[in-house]
Amino acid sequence: MADHIQVGDAVPRVQYVANGVQAAFTYPFPIFKPQDLEVWVDDELQLPAVYAVSSAGVSGGGSVLFAQPPAAGGFVTLRRRLSIRRDTDYLHDGLIRAKELNDELDYQTAALQQVAEEASRAVRRSFLSTDAADLTLPEPVGGRALKWNADGSGLENSASDLDTAAASAAAAQASAAIATAKASEASAAQTSVASDAAATHADWIAVTADAAQVAADRAVVAADKALVAADRAAAAASALAASGSETNALAYRNAAQVAQMAAEAARDATLAAYDSFDDRYLGAKASAPTLDNDGNALVGGALYFDTTAGAMQLWTGTAWVAAYVSGNGTLAAANNLADVANPATARSNLAAAAASHGHASTAITDWTEGVQDVVGAMVAAAGGSYNDGAGTIAFPAGGGGDLVKISTATISSPAAYIQFTGLSDAYRTYLVIVENLRPDVAGNVTPELEFRKESGASWFSNIYDWTGGCVNEDGSTSYWGSGADHNNWTIRLCQSLATSTAGEGGYCGHILILNARNPTVYTRVEHHGSVFFYNAMRSFWASGYVYDTSVVDALRIGCGQNILTASATLYGMK
């Protein structure tokens, strides 16, 4: 986690002389943010757009990288400039955190260093002085100089412009010197006239000798010039080589500065990333934390491992909740009967579910439930089988399984039958749900189911192994007839619908028809229905085979009399 900076004993100002090549300059004192550093070239404050500051918040300072190197000979000044303020307070009796206190003290210490540096550059009296003179400055007056007053007890302005007085004195002194020189020249002229004639002859002799010496000197000078020219050429070559070496050295130094700045930036980014991670993953703890590892408020999405519960916890912003939830017991695609990886296992699980309701655990056998048609469709979708007590029935494997509503038939005025036509190979199994079938006459009326062969217009209703049962209103059970299987019966949907008044009794039920379109397999019929008599309620169930492999294209339900009211819906399953 990030720590506070260390403010060392360093003057918060540094200067460099630019060479026109160097672009990076270091500052050896800490700053808190890039805006705390002023950058000057000569007497111009530089805008932040022309340079970049690295390593703000680092104890050892950092670097300033110019977009363009400053011109050669310019003075580069870097100094820390803080806004001296204190605009936050600690709460009374509140918690004072070490980092917050350290940051406050670091800032105030840096501000004191700034003030001390500026004070050291001011005019001041020696700390050894014993004089008590007043150092207050007088009001400014143009052209006047500051001076000590007559008794040396304070400062005052001069009475006149010192620059004008000094110029006048200098002019007077120059005039006096000129007059003295003219007088000396006149006296010397009188003396020299007498000696000029004598000297003239001697001068002629000397001139002749000088001419010879001059010729010799010229030869020596010519030789010296040649040597000087050679030395200059060598010096120029050396200077050029030295200039190239210096340029290379500066380039290498700039590259090193840039690399250092990049490394410092990477270090700062790494520290920031670690601090961010440390604020979000708080580690293993025995109890729920109320603050992060820095002592700051928790951030939404923070995690910690609860060593007591052995589970990860997530901070929502208001509370700790479990970060992960076990997938045990969830419904996966492989658990769906329409898309199972192992149909046999699915059927076994379905049988176990039936057993929990009191059915046999080895197979699904009880069809007295009002949803046996749906269960049958589910088992068929898995390509399995079921047992209804009279034998195991196999469903054709391979696709399908969805019940599709085909049509609805309604009788609103007396009619002989309620029927559906157009059964096709599009569906293997059909489901008919009949509601509120009421006869138009009183007496013993029995609803029956009939099929029509696709090869002709005849209807048939004979069924074999038609086994049925009845549950009376008092809960007692009985079989139809003598209790044995009924062979070659019509497909009766109940024992009898005995009524004393037309429309008094009623029937409702559902009929499952399997293999109606398969010419090699007998058509199977499963039925469950309820009958309301004028004085009782009974529930019927039955199943059997149509002993005929004819392909069926229509079915109908009648009761030997006109039907007063009824509605039925036909479903198909592929």
PDB file of N, CA and C in Angstrom, residues 299-302 314-321:
ATOM      1  N   VAL A 299     -14.934  -0.091  -0.422  1.00  0.00           N
ATOM      2  CA  VAL A 299     -15.447   0.212  -1.757  1.00  0.00           C
ATOM      3  C   VAL A 299     -16.316  -0.944  -2.225  1.00  0.00           C
ATOM      4  N   GLY A 300     -17.355  -0.631  -2.999  1.00  0.00           N
ATOM      5  CA  GLY A 300     -18.229  -1.676  -3.526  1.00  0.00           C
ATOM      6  C   GLY A 300     -17.459  -2.680  -4.361  1.00  0.00           C
ATOM      7  N   GLY A 301     -17.730  -3.969  -4.152  1.00  0.00           N
ATOM      8  CA  GLY A 301     -17.022  -5.025  -4.870  1.00  0.00           C
ATOM      9  C   GLY A 301     -15.833  -5.580  -4.113  1.00  0.00           C
ATOM     10  N   ALA A 302     -15.531  -5.060  -2.912  1.00  0.00           N
ATOM     11  CA  ALA A 302     -14.418  -5.578  -2.120  1.00  0.00           C
ATOM     12  C   ALA A 302     -14.703  -7.019  -1.693  1.00  0.00           C
ATOM     13  N   LEU A 314     -18.570 -10.762  -0.290  1.00  0.00           N
ATOM     14  CA  LEU A 314     -18.560  -9.624  -1.206  1.00  0.00           C
ATOM     15  C   LEU A 314     -19.258  -8.436  -0.552  1.00  0.00           C
ATOM     16  N   TRP A 315     -18.615  -7.235  -0.648  1.00  0.00           N
ATOM     17  CA  TRP A 315     -19.208  -6.011  -0.099  1.00  0.00           C
ATOM     18  C   TRP A 315     -20.055  -5.348  -1.187  1.00  0.00           C
ATOM     19  N   THR A 316     -21.371  -5.237  -0.937  1.00  0.00           N
ATOM     20  CA  THR A 316     -22.288  -4.669  -1.931  1.00  0.00           C
ATOM     21  C   THR A 316     -22.327  -3.151  -1.891  1.00  0.00           C
ATOM     22  N   GLY A 317     -21.686  -2.566  -0.915  1.00  0.00           N
ATOM     23  CA  GLY A 317     -21.793  -1.129  -0.690  1.00  0.00           C
ATOM     24  C   GLY A 317     -22.543  -0.828   0.585  1.00  0.00           C
ATOM     25  N   THR A 318     -23.341  -1.801   1.041  1.00  0.00           N
ATOM     26  CA  THR A 318     -24.092  -1.636   2.293  1.00  0.00           C
ATOM     27  C   THR A 318     -23.964  -2.839   3.218  1.00  0.00           C
ATOM     28  N   ALA A 319     -23.619  -4.016   2.671  1.00  0.00           N
ATOM     29  CA  ALA A 319     -23.562  -5.225   3.496  1.00  0.00           C
ATOM     30  C   ALA A 319     -22.643  -6.245   2.842  1.00  0.00           C
ATOM     31  N   TRP A 320     -22.151  -7.197   3.680  1.00  0.00           N
ATOM     32  CA  TRP A 320     -21.365  -8.333   3.190  1.00  0.00           C
ATOM     33  C   TRP A 320     -22.328  -9.461   2.834  1.00  0.00           C
ATOM     34  N   VAL A 321     -22.146 -10.039   1.641  1.00  0.00           N
ATOM     35  CA  VAL A 321     -22.966 -11.174   1.202  1.00  0.00           C
ATOM     36  C   VAL A 321     -22.043 -12.247   0.651  1.00  0.00           C
TER      37      VAL A 321
END
